[in-house]
Every structure is written in C-alpha cells, then in structure tokens.
C-alpha cells in the first residue's frame, strides 16, 4: 500500500477509516469470537484468489452452523474498498480481511501487509482443538476464535522459538498458528493432508500446484515429527507472506540451501502479480 495511505474499512457496507470502524461489545464476534474470517493478499492492487477465499469463508460459516452470507455482496464491497484507494493513491500490496460474525455483521478491512517477524525456529506445540474432518463439524473452519492459535505462538516464544508448529493429539504435523507448512525430503514435496482438519491454505494450494507444474512429486499425508528427519527444506506460507524457509523445527535443523523454496517463491510471486 502506498506510503501514508490510511487503512480503510467497510462495516455493513458503510465505508469508514479503520479508526472509525466500530463493532459493538455485544456483537457475537467480539463477545464470543463467534464468526468466521479470511485474510486475502492484495498484490499490485488485486486480491489474489478472492473467489477461493470467499468460498472458504462460506465453508467456515457452514461448519460452525452460521447462516450463509452473500458472497457477491462481499466481493462487491471489497471492490468498492479497493476503489477508494484508487489512483492517485493506488493500493499496491496489502491485506484484505473479511469478517462475518455470529450477529451477521460484515466487516472488511484493507490495510498494508501486516509486519510479520520472520520465523526461523518453530517449536512443536500440541493443538488438541484441531481434529480430522468428519469427526466434528467445525474441523478446518477459519473461525474468529483464534485464542488457542495465539496461545501456541506465545508458548513457542516462551520456549525460545519464533513461532509454533502445531501437532495433532496423535502427533501428526499440522500447520502453523497463522500459516501452512510443507517440506522437501528425497526431492518430494510433502504436506499435511487437509483431512487432518487444518485450514485448507490457499497459498499452500498455489505452491503445491506450482511444485507439480515444475515436475516435482507432491505427497499429502499424515506425518509425525519423525518424518522431518532427513528433510532438506521446511517451508511456511500464507496469503500475506512469501514462501519462507525455516531453519529449525524443534531440534531438527534445515541449514539450506533452499532451491525448492526459491523456485516456489518465484512461482507464487508470478501468480500473485499475473
Ligand atoms: C491456521 C492457519 N493455517 C494456514 C493458514 C494459511 O492459509 P492461507 O494460505 O489461505 O492464507 C492460515 C492463514 O491465516 C491459518 O490461519
């Protein structure tokens, strides 16, 4: 986003500055974290894979039993928000966030990319709230109740790391609190199966597609931390991040080089700015 550009918001279709955006304390989204959200990357002024994000928002609402929202209306409002920062102050790179709360409130925020300290060391943390698809309805939903995810990040930082690598009760590697994960072992790109109940990361989908298109073998499955032994690269990604190489997970180091990261990062950048 251009230097000096004020973040913008839209609450129930009414455009305001972010400072003016208000949600009542009695809104279920605030009071109970009841609702669903999406964070969409904006690159060169265009939201990347907006349709996929809105579809995921619809799935998240359905998974927690909330009524469907009007996706066309949200896309239209996002377009209005992006147009508000049209030339002479065009939005370039930023984050478009959508919230739909249990009270039916729609909020969209357009802001510069959030500052994200680069994570080098992930510390495994149990995530007993992430359960396989089909075992309970909210599995895989991107809900507004992110307290457990944030607590996992804090626990990892207390343990000396930069962020958490969430693991299932059964020990399977899942995802980060705000990012998807993948790793390279024996020239095969491995990623946790979305059926484990992780967020179906859209940036991860993009990079796995890119890996396949580049002729790499891609495997999605259920892997324990022991599957990371012998991996040459461990990578994270999200809608507002590049594909980033992690140097260490627990006691396992990935000293580099990172040719797969470099290739996937270029592909993701190309796709985002196409
Ligand atoms: C728990 C979790 N996993 C993975 C991701 C990455 O998803 P995406 O690539 O769609 O941003 C996110 C993004 O916020 C997330 O919160």
CSV table of C-alpha atoms and ligand atoms in Angstrom, one decimal:
chain,number,residue,atom,x,y,z
A,1,UNK,CA,0.0,0.0,0.0
A,2,UNK,CA,1.3,3.5,-0.8
A,3,UNK,CA,3.2,5.3,1.8
A,4,UNK,CA,0.9,7.4,4.1
A,5,UNK,CA,-2.3,5.6,2.8
A,6,UNK,CA,-4.8,5.2,5.6
A,7,UNK,CA,-6.2,1.7,6.2
A,8,UNK,CA,-9.8,1.6,5.1
A,9,UNK,CA,-12.7,-0.4,6.4
A,10,UNK,CA,-16.3,-1.2,5.5
A,11,UNK,CA,-18.8,-2.1,8.2
A,12,UNK,CA,-22.2,-3.4,6.9
A,13,UNK,CA,-21.4,-1.8,3.5
A,14,UNK,CA,-20.6,1.6,5.0
A,15,UNK,CA,-17.1,2.9,4.2
A,16,UNK,CA,-15.1,4.4,7.1
A,17,UNK,CA,-11.5,4.8,8.0
A,18,UNK,CA,-10.1,1.9,10.1
A,19,UNK,CA,-10.0,4.3,13.1
A,20,UNK,CA,-13.8,4.9,12.7
A,21,UNK,CA,-14.7,1.2,12.3
A,22,UNK,CA,-16.7,0.0,15.4
A,23,UNK,CA,-18.1,-3.3,16.5
A,24,UNK,CA,-20.4,-3.3,19.5
A,25,UNK,CA,-19.2,-5.3,22.5
A,26,UNK,CA,-22.5,-7.1,22.3
A,27,UNK,CA,-21.7,-8.4,18.8
A,28,UNK,CA,-21.2,-12.1,19.0
A,29,UNK,CA,-18.0,-11.8,17.0
A,30,UNK,CA,-16.5,-9.7,19.8
A,31,UNK,CA,-18.3,-11.2,22.8
A,32,UNK,CA,-17.7,-14.8,21.9
A,33,UNK,CA,-15.3,-14.9,19.0
A,34,UNK,CA,-18.3,-16.3,17.1
A,35,UNK,CA,-17.8,-15.8,13.4
A,36,UNK,CA,-15.5,-16.6,10.5
A,37,UNK,CA,-12.8,-14.6,8.8
A,38,UNK,CA,-10.5,-14.5,5.8
A,39,UNK,CA,-7.2,-12.7,5.1
A,40,UNK,CA,-6.6,-12.2,1.4
A,41,UNK,CA,-3.3,-10.9,-0.1
A,42,UNK,CA,-3.6,-7.8,-2.3
A,43,UNK,CA,-0.8,-7.7,-4.9
A,44,UNK,CA,-0.4,-4.8,-7.4
A,45,UNK,CA,-3.9,-3.7,-6.2
A,46,UNK,CA,-5.6,-7.1,-7.0
A,47,UNK,CA,-6.8,-9.5,-4.4
A,48,UNK,CA,-5.3,-12.9,-5.1
A,49,UNK,CA,-7.7,-15.9,-5.4
A,50,UNK,CA,-10.5,-13.9,-3.9
A,51,UNK,CA,-13.1,-16.3,-5.1
A,52,UNK,CA,-11.3,-19.2,-3.3
A,53,UNK,CA,-11.1,-17.2,-0.1
A,54,UNK,CA,-14.8,-16.3,-0.2
A,55,UNK,CA,-15.7,-19.9,-0.9
A,56,UNK,CA,-13.6,-20.9,2.2
A,57,UNK,CA,-15.4,-18.2,4.2
A,58,UNK,CA,-18.7,-19.8,3.2
A,59,UNK,CA,-17.4,-23.2,4.2
A,60,UNK,CA,-16.2,-21.9,7.6
A,61,UNK,CA,-19.6,-20.3,8.3
A,62,UNK,CA,-21.4,-23.5,7.4
A,63,UNK,CA,-19.0,-25.6,9.5
A,64,UNK,CA,-19.9,-23.6,12.6
A,65,UNK,CA,-23.6,-23.6,11.8
A,66,UNK,CA,-24.0,-19.9,10.9
A,67,UNK,CA,-26.3,-18.8,8.1
A,68,UNK,CA,-24.7,-18.3,4.6
A,69,UNK,CA,-23.5,-14.8,3.8
A,70,UNK,CA,-23.9,-13.1,0.4
A,71,UNK,CA,-20.5,-13.7,-1.2
A,72,UNK,CA,-21.4,-11.5,-4.2
A,73,UNK,CA,-22.1,-8.6,-1.8
A,74,UNK,CA,-18.8,-9.1,0.0
A,75,UNK,CA,-16.9,-9.2,-3.4
A,76,UNK,CA,-18.8,-6.0,-4.4
A,77,UNK,CA,-17.9,-4.3,-1.1
A,78,UNK,CA,-14.3,-5.3,-1.4
A,79,UNK,CA,-14.2,-3.8,-4.9
A,80,UNK,CA,-15.6,-0.6,-3.5
A,81,UNK,CA,-13.0,-0.6,-0.8
A,82,UNK,CA,-10.2,-1.2,-3.3
A,83,UNK,CA,-11.6,1.6,-5.5
A,84,UNK,CA,-11.5,4.0,-2.6
A,85,UNK,CA,-7.7,3.8,-2.7
A,86,UNK,CA,-7.6,4.0,-6.5
A,87,UNK,CA,-5.3,6.5,-8.3
A,88,UNK,CA,-3.8,8.9,-7.4
A,89,UNK,CA,-3.1,6.8,-4.3
A,90,UNK,CA,-3.5,3.3,-5.6
A,91,UNK,CA,-3.4,0.3,-3.3
A,92,UNK,CA,-0.4,-1.8,-4.3
A,93,UNK,CA,0.4,-4.6,-1.8
A,94,UNK,CA,-1.8,-5.1,1.3
A,95,UNK,CA,-4.2,-7.4,3.1
A,96,UNK,CA,-7.9,-7.5,2.7
A,97,UNK,CA,-9.6,-9.0,5.7
A,98,UNK,CA,-13.2,-10.2,5.8
A,99,UNK,CA,-15.1,-10.9,9.0
A,100,UNK,CA,-18.7,-12.3,9.2
A,101,UNK,CA,-19.8,-12.5,12.8
A,102,UNK,CA,-22.4,-14.6,14.6
A,103,UNK,CA,-24.6,-11.4,14.8
A,104,UNK,CA,-24.5,-11.3,11.0
A,105,UNK,CA,-22.1,-8.2,10.9
A,106,UNK,CA,-19.9,-7.9,7.8
A,107,UNK,CA,-16.6,-6.1,8.2
A,108,UNK,CA,-13.9,-5.7,5.5
A,109,UNK,CA,-10.6,-4.1,6.2
A,110,UNK,CA,-7.9,-3.0,3.7
A,111,UNK,CA,-4.5,-2.4,5.3
A,112,UNK,CA,-0.8,-2.5,4.5
A,113,UNK,CA,0.7,-6.0,4.8
A,114,UNK,CA,1.0,-6.8,8.5
A,115,UNK,CA,4.5,-6.7,9.7
A,116,UNK,CA,5.5,-10.3,10.3
A,117,UNK,CA,8.7,-11.0,12.1
A,118,UNK,CA,10.5,-13.7,10.0
A,119,UNK,CA,10.3,-17.1,11.9
A,120,UNK,CA,13.5,-19.1,11.9
A,121,UNK,CA,12.8,-21.6,14.6
A,122,UNK,CA,9.4,-23.3,15.1
A,123,UNK,CA,8.7,-25.2,18.4
A,124,UNK,CA,6.2,-28.0,18.2
A,125,UNK,CA,3.1,-27.3,20.2
A,126,UNK,CA,0.1,-29.7,20.7
A,127,UNK,CA,-3.2,-28.5,19.1
A,128,UNK,CA,-5.8,-30.7,20.5
A,129,UNK,CA,-8.6,-28.5,19.1
A,130,UNK,CA,-7.6,-29.4,15.5
A,131,UNK,CA,-9.4,-32.7,14.7
A,132,UNK,CA,-9.9,-34.6,11.5
A,133,UNK,CA,-12.6,-33.6,9.0
A,134,UNK,CA,-15.7,-35.7,9.7
A,135,UNK,CA,-15.1,-36.1,13.4
A,136,UNK,CA,-16.8,-32.8,14.3
A,137,UNK,CA,-18.4,-30.1,12.2
A,138,UNK,CA,-16.1,-27.1,12.9
A,139,UNK,CA,-13.0,-29.0,11.8
A,140,UNK,CA,-11.0,-27.0,9.3
A,141,UNK,CA,-13.1,-23.8,9.8
A,142,UNK,CA,-11.2,-20.5,9.9
A,143,UNK,CA,-13.2,-19.1,12.9
A,144,UNK,CA,-12.8,-15.9,14.8
A,145,UNK,CA,-11.8,-17.9,17.9
A,146,UNK,CA,-8.0,-17.8,17.3
A,147,UNK,CA,-7.1,-17.7,21.0
A,148,UNK,CA,-5.7,-21.2,21.1
A,149,UNK,CA,-3.5,-20.4,18.0
A,150,UNK,CA,-2.2,-17.2,19.6
A,151,UNK,CA,-1.5,-19.1,22.8
A,152,UNK,CA,0.5,-21.7,20.9
A,153,UNK,CA,2.6,-18.9,19.4
A,154,UNK,CA,3.2,-17.4,22.8
A,155,UNK,CA,4.1,-20.8,24.3
A,156,UNK,CA,6.6,-21.4,21.4
A,157,UNK,CA,8.2,-18.0,22.1
A,158,UNK,CA,8.4,-18.7,25.8
A,159,UNK,CA,10.3,-21.9,24.8
A,160,UNK,CA,12.8,-19.8,22.9
A,161,UNK,CA,11.4,-20.2,19.4
A,162,UNK,CA,9.9,-17.7,17.0
A,163,UNK,CA,6.5,-19.5,16.4
A,164,UNK,CA,4.7,-22.8,16.8
A,165,UNK,CA,4.4,-25.8,14.7
A,166,UNK,CA,1.0,-27.3,15.7
A,167,UNK,CA,0.7,-31.0,16.1
A,168,UNK,CA,-2.3,-33.2,16.5
A,169,UNK,CA,-3.2,-35.3,19.6
A,170,UNK,CA,-1.9,-38.3,17.6
A,171,UNK,CA,1.4,-36.5,16.9
A,172,UNK,CA,0.8,-35.6,13.3
A,173,UNK,CA,2.4,-32.4,11.9
A,174,UNK,CA,-0.5,-30.0,11.1
A,175,UNK,CA,0.2,-26.3,10.4
A,176,UNK,CA,1.4,-23.1,12.0
A,177,UNK,CA,-0.9,-20.9,14.0
A,178,UNK,CA,-1.3,-18.5,11.0
A,179,UNK,CA,0.4,-20.3,8.2
A,180,UNK,CA,0.5,-23.6,6.2
A,181,UNK,CA,3.6,-25.8,6.2
A,182,UNK,CA,5.4,-28.1,3.7
A,183,UNK,CA,8.8,-29.7,3.5
A,184,UNK,CA,11.1,-31.4,1.0
A,185,UNK,CA,12.5,-34.8,1.6
A,186,UNK,CA,14.1,-37.1,-1.1
A,187,UNK,CA,13.1,-34.5,-3.7
A,188,UNK,CA,9.4,-35.0,-2.8
A,189,UNK,CA,7.3,-32.1,-1.5
A,190,UNK,CA,5.4,-33.3,1.5
A,191,UNK,CA,2.4,-31.5,3.1
A,192,UNK,CA,-0.1,-32.5,5.8
A,193,UNK,CA,-3.4,-33.8,4.5
A,194,UNK,CA,-6.2,-31.2,4.8
A,195,UNK,CA,-8.4,-34.1,6.1
A,196,UNK,CA,-6.4,-33.7,9.3
A,197,UNK,CA,-8.7,-30.7,10.0
A,198,UNK,CA,-6.1,-28.0,9.2
A,199,UNK,CA,-7.1,-24.7,7.4
A,200,UNK,CA,-7.1,-25.5,3.6
A,201,UNK,CA,-4.4,-22.9,2.9
A,202,UNK,CA,-4.9,-21.2,-0.4
A,203,UNK,CA,-1.2,-20.1,-0.7
A,204,UNK,CA,-0.2,-23.7,0.0
A,205,UNK,CA,-2.5,-24.9,-2.7
A,206,UNK,CA,-0.9,-22.4,-5.1
A,207,UNK,CA,2.7,-23.5,-4.2
A,208,UNK,CA,1.8,-27.3,-4.4
A,209,UNK,CA,0.3,-26.6,-7.8
A,210,UNK,CA,3.5,-24.8,-8.8
A,211,UNK,CA,5.6,-27.7,-7.5
A,212,UNK,CA,3.5,-30.2,-9.6
A,213,UNK,CA,3.8,-27.9,-12.6
A,214,UNK,CA,7.6,-27.8,-12.2
A,215,UNK,CA,7.6,-31.6,-12.4
A,216,UNK,CA,8.1,-32.2,-8.6
A,217,UNK,CA,6.4,-35.1,-6.9
A,218,UNK,CA,3.9,-33.9,-4.2
A,219,UNK,CA,2.6,-36.1,-1.4
A,220,UNK,CA,-0.1,-35.1,1.1
A,221,UNK,CA,-0.5,-37.4,4.1
A,222,UNK,CA,-0.3,-37.9,7.8
A,223,UNK,CA,3.2,-37.4,9.0
A,224,UNK,CA,4.8,-37.4,12.5
A,225,UNK,CA,7.6,-35.1,13.5
A,226,UNK,CA,10.0,-38.0,12.7
A,227,UNK,CA,9.1,-37.5,9.1
A,228,UNK,CA,11.1,-34.3,9.2
A,229,UNK,CA,14.3,-36.2,9.8
A,230,UNK,CA,16.3,-36.0,6.6
A,231,UNK,CA,14.2,-33.2,5.1
A,232,UNK,CA,16.3,-30.7,3.2
A,233,UNK,CA,13.9,-27.7,3.4
A,234,UNK,CA,11.0,-26.9,5.7
A,235,UNK,CA,8.7,-24.1,4.4
A,236,UNK,CA,5.8,-22.0,5.5
A,237,UNK,CA,3.4,-19.8,3.6
A,238,UNK,CA,0.2,-17.8,3.9
A,239,UNK,CA,-1.8,-15.3,1.9
A,240,UNK,CA,0.2,-12.3,3.2
A,241,UNK,CA,3.7,-14.0,3.3
A,242,UNK,CA,6.2,-15.2,0.8
A,243,UNK,CA,7.2,-18.9,0.9
A,244,UNK,CA,9.7,-18.8,3.8
A,245,UNK,CA,12.4,-21.3,4.7
A,246,UNK,CA,12.5,-22.3,8.4
A,247,UNK,CA,15.9,-23.1,9.8
A,248,UNK,CA,14.9,-25.3,12.7
A,249,UNK,CA,11.8,-27.2,13.9
A,250,UNK,CA,12.3,-28.4,17.5
A,251,UNK,CA,15.8,-29.9,17.5
A,252,UNK,CA,15.8,-30.6,13.7
A,253,UNK,CA,17.8,-28.2,11.6
A,254,UNK,CA,17.4,-27.3,8.0
A,255,UNK,CA,20.6,-25.4,7.2
A,256,UNK,CA,19.9,-24.9,3.4
A,257,UNK,CA,20.4,-24.1,0.6
A,258,UNK,CA,16.7,-23.9,-0.4
A,259,UNK,CA,16.3,-24.4,-4.1
A,260,UNK,CA,12.7,-25.6,-3.8
A,261,UNK,CA,11.8,-22.5,-1.7
A,262,UNK,CA,13.4,-20.3,-4.3
A,263,UNK,CA,11.5,-21.9,-7.1
A,264,UNK,CA,8.2,-21.9,-5.3
A,265,UNK,CA,8.6,-18.3,-4.1
A,266,UNK,CA,9.2,-17.1,-7.7
A,267,UNK,CA,6.1,-19.1,-8.9
A,268,UNK,CA,3.9,-17.6,-6.1
A,269,UNK,CA,5.2,-14.1,-6.8
A,270,UNK,CA,4.4,-14.6,-10.6
A,271,UNK,CA,1.0,-15.9,-9.9
A,272,UNK,CA,0.2,-13.1,-7.4
A,273,UNK,CA,1.2,-10.4,-9.9
A,274,UNK,CA,0.0,-12.1,-13.1
B,1,LIG,C1,-4.3,-21.8,10.9
B,1,LIG,C2,-3.9,-21.3,9.6
B,1,LIG,N1,-3.3,-22.2,8.7
B,1,LIG,C3,-2.9,-21.9,7.5
B,1,LIG,C4,-3.1,-20.6,7.0
B,1,LIG,C5,-2.7,-20.2,5.6
B,1,LIG,O1,-3.8,-20.1,4.8
B,1,LIG,P1,-3.7,-19.1,3.5
B,1,LIG,O2,-2.6,-19.6,2.7
B,1,LIG,O3,-5.0,-19.4,2.8
B,1,LIG,O4,-3.5,-17.7,4.0
B,1,LIG,C6,-3.7,-19.6,7.8
B,1,LIG,C7,-3.8,-18.3,7.4
B,1,LIG,O5,-4.2,-17.4,8.1
B,1,LIG,C8,-4.1,-20.0,9.1
B,1,LIG,O6,-4.6,-19.1,10.0
